[in-house]
Amino acid sequence: MAEPLPPTRPRIPGSGLAKGLAVTLRTMTKKTVTAQYPDAQPELPPRSRGVIGLFEENCTVCMLCARECPDWCIYIDSHKETVPAAAPGGRERSRNVLDRFAIDFSLCMYCGICIEVCPFDALFWSPEFEYAETDIHELTHERDKLREWMWTVPAPPALDPGAEEPKELAAARKTADKLAGEAAAAADAAELAAQTAQQAAQPEPPASGTTTDATAGTTSGTTTDAATGTTSGTPEPSKPSDPQEGAS
């Protein structure tokens, strides 16, 4: 058996009108504040979706933003160029060059899908909102205008002090440290090689105080006393006498 519903309070006729009049009276007693636009610019939230800016250097013409756009309001044109080989004997490569990047803001619904799916961070939200036109056909802005809006994009918020370092920065720092270590090792090796070559280029000093007779195998030398100025030498050994001379 279902439980009976609790009794409802009787509704006073005109209670809704009284509540509405109370709100009106409270609003009438407050001071009216008028924003003096355009003399005073409004303070927009940091993540305002005003317009989309293009960072052309990061665009690789992958067409992912144009394919994912639900309104098909992004128009991209490009062509391919041949890049010569970086090293002798290498292979030439082709790359896409951006010719046109335009967004029709009369169709854009500011969903931000193009910005989220861009794999190379070429699209950003800008808080700029003063781009109204008198003709709807002029709301299609080309890449030059999108590039101008790129410089109004606010800086990203600071990271949490306890947050992990982004993997891109960690990889870049690791590569920079590796290159710095290789450069320091190469500099040390070059300095050591220069010192070795310098030592090898210097002539060896001759032996002081002794001379060697290659024929007799005897050694004679002289020394000079710096205090007295006298010179002393090692006498040569006397030759043995001939027995025939004594017999004669």
Tab-separated table of C-alpha atoms in Angstrom:
chain	number	residue	atom	x	y	z
A	1	MET	CA	0.000	0.000	0.000
A	2	ALA	CA	1.440	3.378	-1.034
A	3	GLU	CA	2.191	5.894	1.659
A	4	PRO	CA	-0.036	8.963	1.659
A	5	LEU	CA	1.526	12.220	0.455
A	6	PRO	CA	2.283	14.812	3.099
A	7	PRO	CA	-0.209	17.612	3.261
A	8	THR	CA	0.755	20.711	1.257
A	9	ARG	CA	0.564	24.195	2.654
A	10	PRO	CA	-2.161	26.298	1.175
A	11	ARG	CA	-0.814	28.787	-1.358
A	12	ILE	CA	-1.540	32.404	-0.660
A	13	PRO	CA	-2.925	34.170	-3.715
A	14	GLY	CA	-0.491	36.764	-5.081
A	15	SER	CA	2.605	35.422	-3.259
A	16	GLY	CA	4.557	35.093	-6.497
A	17	LEU	CA	3.753	38.679	-7.471
A	18	ALA	CA	4.904	39.876	-4.050
A	19	LYS	CA	8.260	38.083	-4.431
A	20	GLY	CA	8.818	39.641	-7.844
A	21	LEU	CA	8.021	43.124	-6.542
A	22	ALA	CA	10.451	42.575	-3.652
A	23	VAL	CA	13.263	41.842	-6.106
A	24	THR	CA	12.355	44.963	-8.082
A	25	LEU	CA	12.377	47.140	-4.986
A	26	ARG	CA	15.789	45.822	-3.867
A	27	THR	CA	17.255	46.532	-7.295
A	28	MET	CA	15.794	50.040	-7.420
A	29	THR	CA	17.547	51.016	-4.210
A	30	LYS	CA	21.010	50.039	-5.468
A	31	LYS	CA	23.304	52.469	-7.272
A	32	THR	CA	23.596	51.922	-11.018
A	33	VAL	CA	27.136	51.319	-12.313
A	34	THR	CA	27.754	51.969	-16.013
A	35	ALA	CA	30.908	50.713	-17.723
A	36	GLN	CA	32.387	53.623	-19.694
A	37	TYR	CA	33.267	51.554	-22.749
A	38	PRO	CA	35.286	52.129	-24.950
A	39	ASP	CA	37.069	54.689	-22.795
A	40	ALA	CA	37.429	52.117	-20.026
A	41	GLN	CA	38.302	48.635	-21.223
A	42	PRO	CA	36.627	45.747	-19.378
A	43	GLU	CA	38.686	43.370	-17.269
A	44	LEU	CA	38.284	40.042	-18.992
A	45	PRO	CA	38.949	36.648	-17.400
A	46	PRO	CA	42.354	35.165	-18.216
A	47	ARG	CA	40.802	32.355	-20.300
A	48	SER	CA	38.432	34.471	-22.349
A	49	ARG	CA	37.572	33.140	-25.795
A	50	GLY	CA	37.789	36.288	-27.847
A	51	VAL	CA	39.443	35.302	-31.112
A	52	ILE	CA	41.889	32.680	-32.413
A	53	GLY	CA	45.503	33.671	-33.020
A	54	LEU	CA	47.893	31.854	-35.375
A	55	PHE	CA	51.576	31.185	-34.652
A	56	GLU	CA	52.604	30.531	-38.242
A	57	GLU	CA	56.086	29.174	-37.491
A	58	ASN	CA	54.611	26.150	-35.695
A	59	CYS	CA	52.090	25.265	-38.406
A	60	THR	CA	53.041	22.167	-40.432
A	61	VAL	CA	49.916	22.187	-42.637
A	62	CYS	CA	48.738	18.882	-41.175
A	63	MET	CA	45.100	19.957	-41.859
A	64	LEU	CA	43.995	18.435	-38.557
A	65	CYS	CA	42.292	21.615	-37.349
A	66	ALA	CA	40.352	22.006	-40.602
A	67	ARG	CA	39.200	18.381	-40.556
A	68	GLU	CA	38.052	18.482	-36.926
A	69	CYS	CA	36.244	21.831	-37.173
A	70	PRO	CA	32.478	21.103	-36.869
A	71	ASP	CA	31.576	24.261	-38.824
A	72	TRP	CA	34.177	23.900	-41.597
A	73	CYS	CA	35.169	27.520	-41.144
A	74	ILE	CA	38.969	27.031	-41.485
A	75	TYR	CA	40.472	27.369	-44.969
A	76	ILE	CA	44.053	26.178	-45.596
A	77	ASP	CA	46.069	26.202	-48.829
A	78	SER	CA	49.642	24.976	-49.208
A	79	HIS	CA	52.217	23.685	-51.665
A	80	LYS	CA	55.221	21.379	-51.464
A	81	GLU	CA	58.845	22.407	-51.789
A	82	THR	CA	61.949	20.256	-52.158
A	83	VAL	CA	64.544	20.682	-49.439
A	84	PRO	CA	68.140	19.862	-50.503
A	85	ALA	CA	70.080	17.213	-48.641
A	86	ALA	CA	71.687	18.359	-45.423
A	87	ALA	CA	74.833	16.269	-46.004
A	88	PRO	CA	76.632	15.172	-49.174
A	89	GLY	CA	75.122	11.991	-50.505
A	90	GLY	CA	71.923	12.506	-48.547
A	91	ARG	CA	68.381	12.347	-49.825
A	92	GLU	CA	66.268	15.345	-50.744
A	93	ARG	CA	63.068	15.846	-48.805
A	94	SER	CA	59.799	17.644	-49.459
A	95	ARG	CA	57.941	19.820	-46.980
A	96	ASN	CA	54.613	21.627	-46.953
A	97	VAL	CA	54.655	25.412	-47.165
A	98	LEU	CA	51.650	27.368	-45.906
A	99	ASP	CA	50.047	29.645	-48.494
A	100	ARG	CA	46.751	30.553	-46.832
A	101	PHE	CA	45.234	30.150	-43.385
A	102	ALA	CA	41.875	31.862	-42.895
A	103	ILE	CA	39.040	31.548	-40.367
A	104	ASP	CA	35.463	32.617	-41.079
A	105	PHE	CA	34.289	33.997	-37.743
A	106	SER	CA	30.751	34.376	-39.042
A	107	LEU	CA	30.581	30.554	-38.908
A	108	CYS	CA	32.888	29.905	-35.957
A	109	MET	CA	31.066	28.859	-32.785
A	110	TYR	CA	34.171	29.256	-30.547
A	111	CYS	CA	34.220	25.636	-29.450
A	112	GLY	CA	38.037	25.553	-29.308
A	113	ILE	CA	38.350	22.105	-30.913
A	114	CYS	CA	40.911	23.369	-33.440
A	115	ILE	CA	43.114	24.663	-30.631
A	116	GLU	CA	42.884	21.437	-28.653
A	117	VAL	CA	43.661	19.094	-31.564
A	118	CYS	CA	46.599	21.111	-32.941
A	119	PRO	CA	49.632	18.873	-32.242
A	120	PHE	CA	52.222	21.638	-32.726
A	121	ASP	CA	50.738	24.531	-30.680
A	122	ALA	CA	50.047	26.801	-33.629
A	123	LEU	CA	46.602	28.092	-32.485
A	124	PHE	CA	45.847	30.021	-29.294
A	125	TRP	CA	42.947	31.865	-27.691
A	126	SER	CA	43.274	35.639	-27.600
A	127	PRO	CA	41.078	37.889	-25.441
A	128	GLU	CA	40.747	40.362	-28.344
A	129	PHE	CA	37.076	40.943	-29.151
A	130	GLU	CA	36.956	44.222	-31.088
A	131	TYR	CA	36.792	42.855	-34.608
A	132	ALA	CA	33.196	43.592	-35.571
A	133	GLU	CA	32.529	44.401	-39.216
A	134	THR	CA	29.654	46.001	-41.094
A	135	ASP	CA	29.722	43.308	-43.782
A	136	ILE	CA	29.523	39.610	-42.956
A	137	HIS	CA	31.932	38.774	-45.777
A	138	GLU	CA	34.665	40.752	-44.018
A	139	LEU	CA	34.589	38.417	-41.005
A	140	THR	CA	36.832	35.966	-42.861
A	141	HIS	CA	40.265	36.943	-41.563
A	142	GLU	CA	43.461	35.799	-43.256
A	143	ARG	CA	46.696	34.654	-41.662
A	144	ASP	CA	48.173	38.167	-41.454
A	145	LYS	CA	45.349	39.299	-39.180
A	146	LEU	CA	45.496	36.059	-37.206
A	147	ARG	CA	49.227	36.640	-36.754
A	148	GLU	CA	48.573	40.124	-35.327
A	149	TRP	CA	46.171	38.643	-32.782
A	150	MET	CA	48.841	36.166	-31.733
A	151	TRP	CA	50.740	38.946	-29.929
A	152	THR	CA	47.689	39.654	-27.724
A	153	VAL	CA	47.654	36.119	-26.340
A	154	PRO	CA	48.347	36.273	-22.567
A	155	ALA	CA	51.222	34.354	-21.071
A	156	PRO	CA	50.356	30.950	-19.611
A	157	PRO	CA	49.836	30.808	-15.841
A	158	ALA	CA	52.783	29.884	-13.678
A	159	LEU	CA	53.196	26.247	-12.770
A	160	ASP	CA	52.671	24.920	-9.294
A	161	PRO	CA	56.021	24.974	-7.436
A	162	GLY	CA	55.534	21.314	-6.560
A	163	ALA	CA	54.584	20.238	-10.082
A	164	GLU	CA	56.800	18.086	-12.257
A	165	GLU	CA	58.846	19.721	-14.987
A	166	PRO	CA	57.320	19.353	-18.474
A	167	LYS	CA	58.876	16.523	-20.433
A	168	GLU	CA	59.754	18.879	-23.293
A	169	LEU	CA	61.849	21.087	-20.991
A	170	ALA	CA	63.455	18.059	-19.347
A	171	ALA	CA	64.439	16.602	-22.725
A	172	ALA	CA	65.765	19.960	-23.942
A	173	ARG	CA	67.786	20.479	-20.754
A	174	LYS	CA	69.220	16.953	-20.986
A	175	THR	CA	70.273	17.533	-24.579
A	176	ALA	CA	71.824	20.903	-23.710
A	177	ASP	CA	73.804	19.380	-20.819
A	178	LYS	CA	75.025	16.575	-23.085
A	179	LEU	CA	76.172	19.020	-25.769
A	180	ALA	CA	77.882	21.200	-23.156
A	181	GLY	CA	79.732	18.161	-21.778
A	182	GLU	CA	80.866	17.114	-25.256
A	183	ALA	CA	82.062	20.643	-26.010
A	184	ALA	CA	84.011	20.797	-22.733
A	185	ALA	CA	85.629	17.399	-23.426
A	186	ALA	CA	86.580	18.491	-26.946
A	187	ALA	CA	88.097	21.725	-25.592
A	188	ASP	CA	90.152	19.795	-23.005
A	189	ALA	CA	91.377	17.363	-25.663
A	190	ALA	CA	92.370	20.223	-27.973
A	191	GLU	CA	94.243	21.981	-25.155
A	192	LEU	CA	96.085	18.791	-24.242
A	193	ALA	CA	97.041	18.185	-27.881
A	194	ALA	CA	98.335	21.762	-28.186
A	195	GLN	CA	100.472	21.367	-25.070
A	196	THR	CA	101.884	18.068	-26.353
A	197	ALA	CA	102.714	19.594	-29.732
A	198	GLN	CA	104.370	22.580	-28.053
A	199	GLN	CA	106.525	20.323	-25.888
A	200	ALA	CA	107.503	18.209	-28.885
A	201	ALA	CA	108.514	21.306	-30.882
A	202	GLN	CA	110.977	22.530	-28.200
A	203	PRO	CA	114.628	21.255	-28.746
A	204	GLU	CA	116.187	19.166	-25.986
A	205	PRO	CA	118.997	20.966	-24.087
A	206	PRO	CA	122.518	19.471	-24.584
A	207	ALA	CA	124.270	17.659	-21.740
A	208	SER	CA	126.334	20.166	-19.756
A	209	GLY	CA	129.975	19.596	-18.711
A	210	THR	CA	130.838	16.406	-20.656
A	211	THR	CA	131.895	15.518	-24.197
A	212	THR	CA	132.412	12.052	-25.594
A	213	ASP	CA	135.097	11.058	-28.056
A	214	ALA	CA	133.532	8.634	-30.461
A	215	THR	CA	136.862	7.206	-31.697
A	216	ALA	CA	138.670	6.626	-28.419
A	217	GLY	CA	135.635	6.109	-26.233
A	218	THR	CA	137.033	8.501	-23.598
A	219	THR	CA	135.199	11.334	-21.944
A	220	SER	CA	136.705	14.717	-21.244
A	221	GLY	CA	135.127	17.721	-19.650
A	222	THR	CA	135.859	21.090	-18.154
A	223	THR	CA	134.243	22.956	-15.339
A	224	THR	CA	134.559	26.612	-14.495
A	225	ASP	CA	134.510	27.926	-10.980
A	226	ALA	CA	132.255	30.986	-10.994
A	227	ALA	CA	133.840	32.399	-7.794
A	228	THR	CA	137.559	32.181	-8.744
A	229	GLY	CA	137.301	32.136	-12.526
A	230	THR	CA	139.675	29.118	-12.736
A	231	THR	CA	139.062	26.255	-15.108
A	232	SER	CA	139.702	22.695	-14.161
A	233	GLY	CA	139.650	19.812	-16.552
A	234	THR	CA	139.956	16.086	-16.452
A	235	PRO	CA	143.427	15.058	-17.687
A	236	GLU	CA	143.584	12.578	-20.498
A	237	PRO	CA	145.133	9.194	-19.646
A	238	SER	CA	148.803	8.812	-20.610
A	239	LYS	CA	149.716	6.493	-23.470
A	240	PRO	CA	151.759	3.382	-22.625
A	241	SER	CA	155.445	3.550	-23.632
A	242	ASP	CA	156.680	1.546	-26.538
A	243	PRO	CA	159.157	-1.220	-25.456
A	244	GLN	CA	161.219	-0.694	-28.597
A	245	GLU	CA	161.968	2.895	-27.598
A	246	GLY	CA	163.511	1.751	-24.315
A	247	ALA	CA	165.649	-0.861	-26.043
A	248	SER	CA	167.120	1.652	-28.423
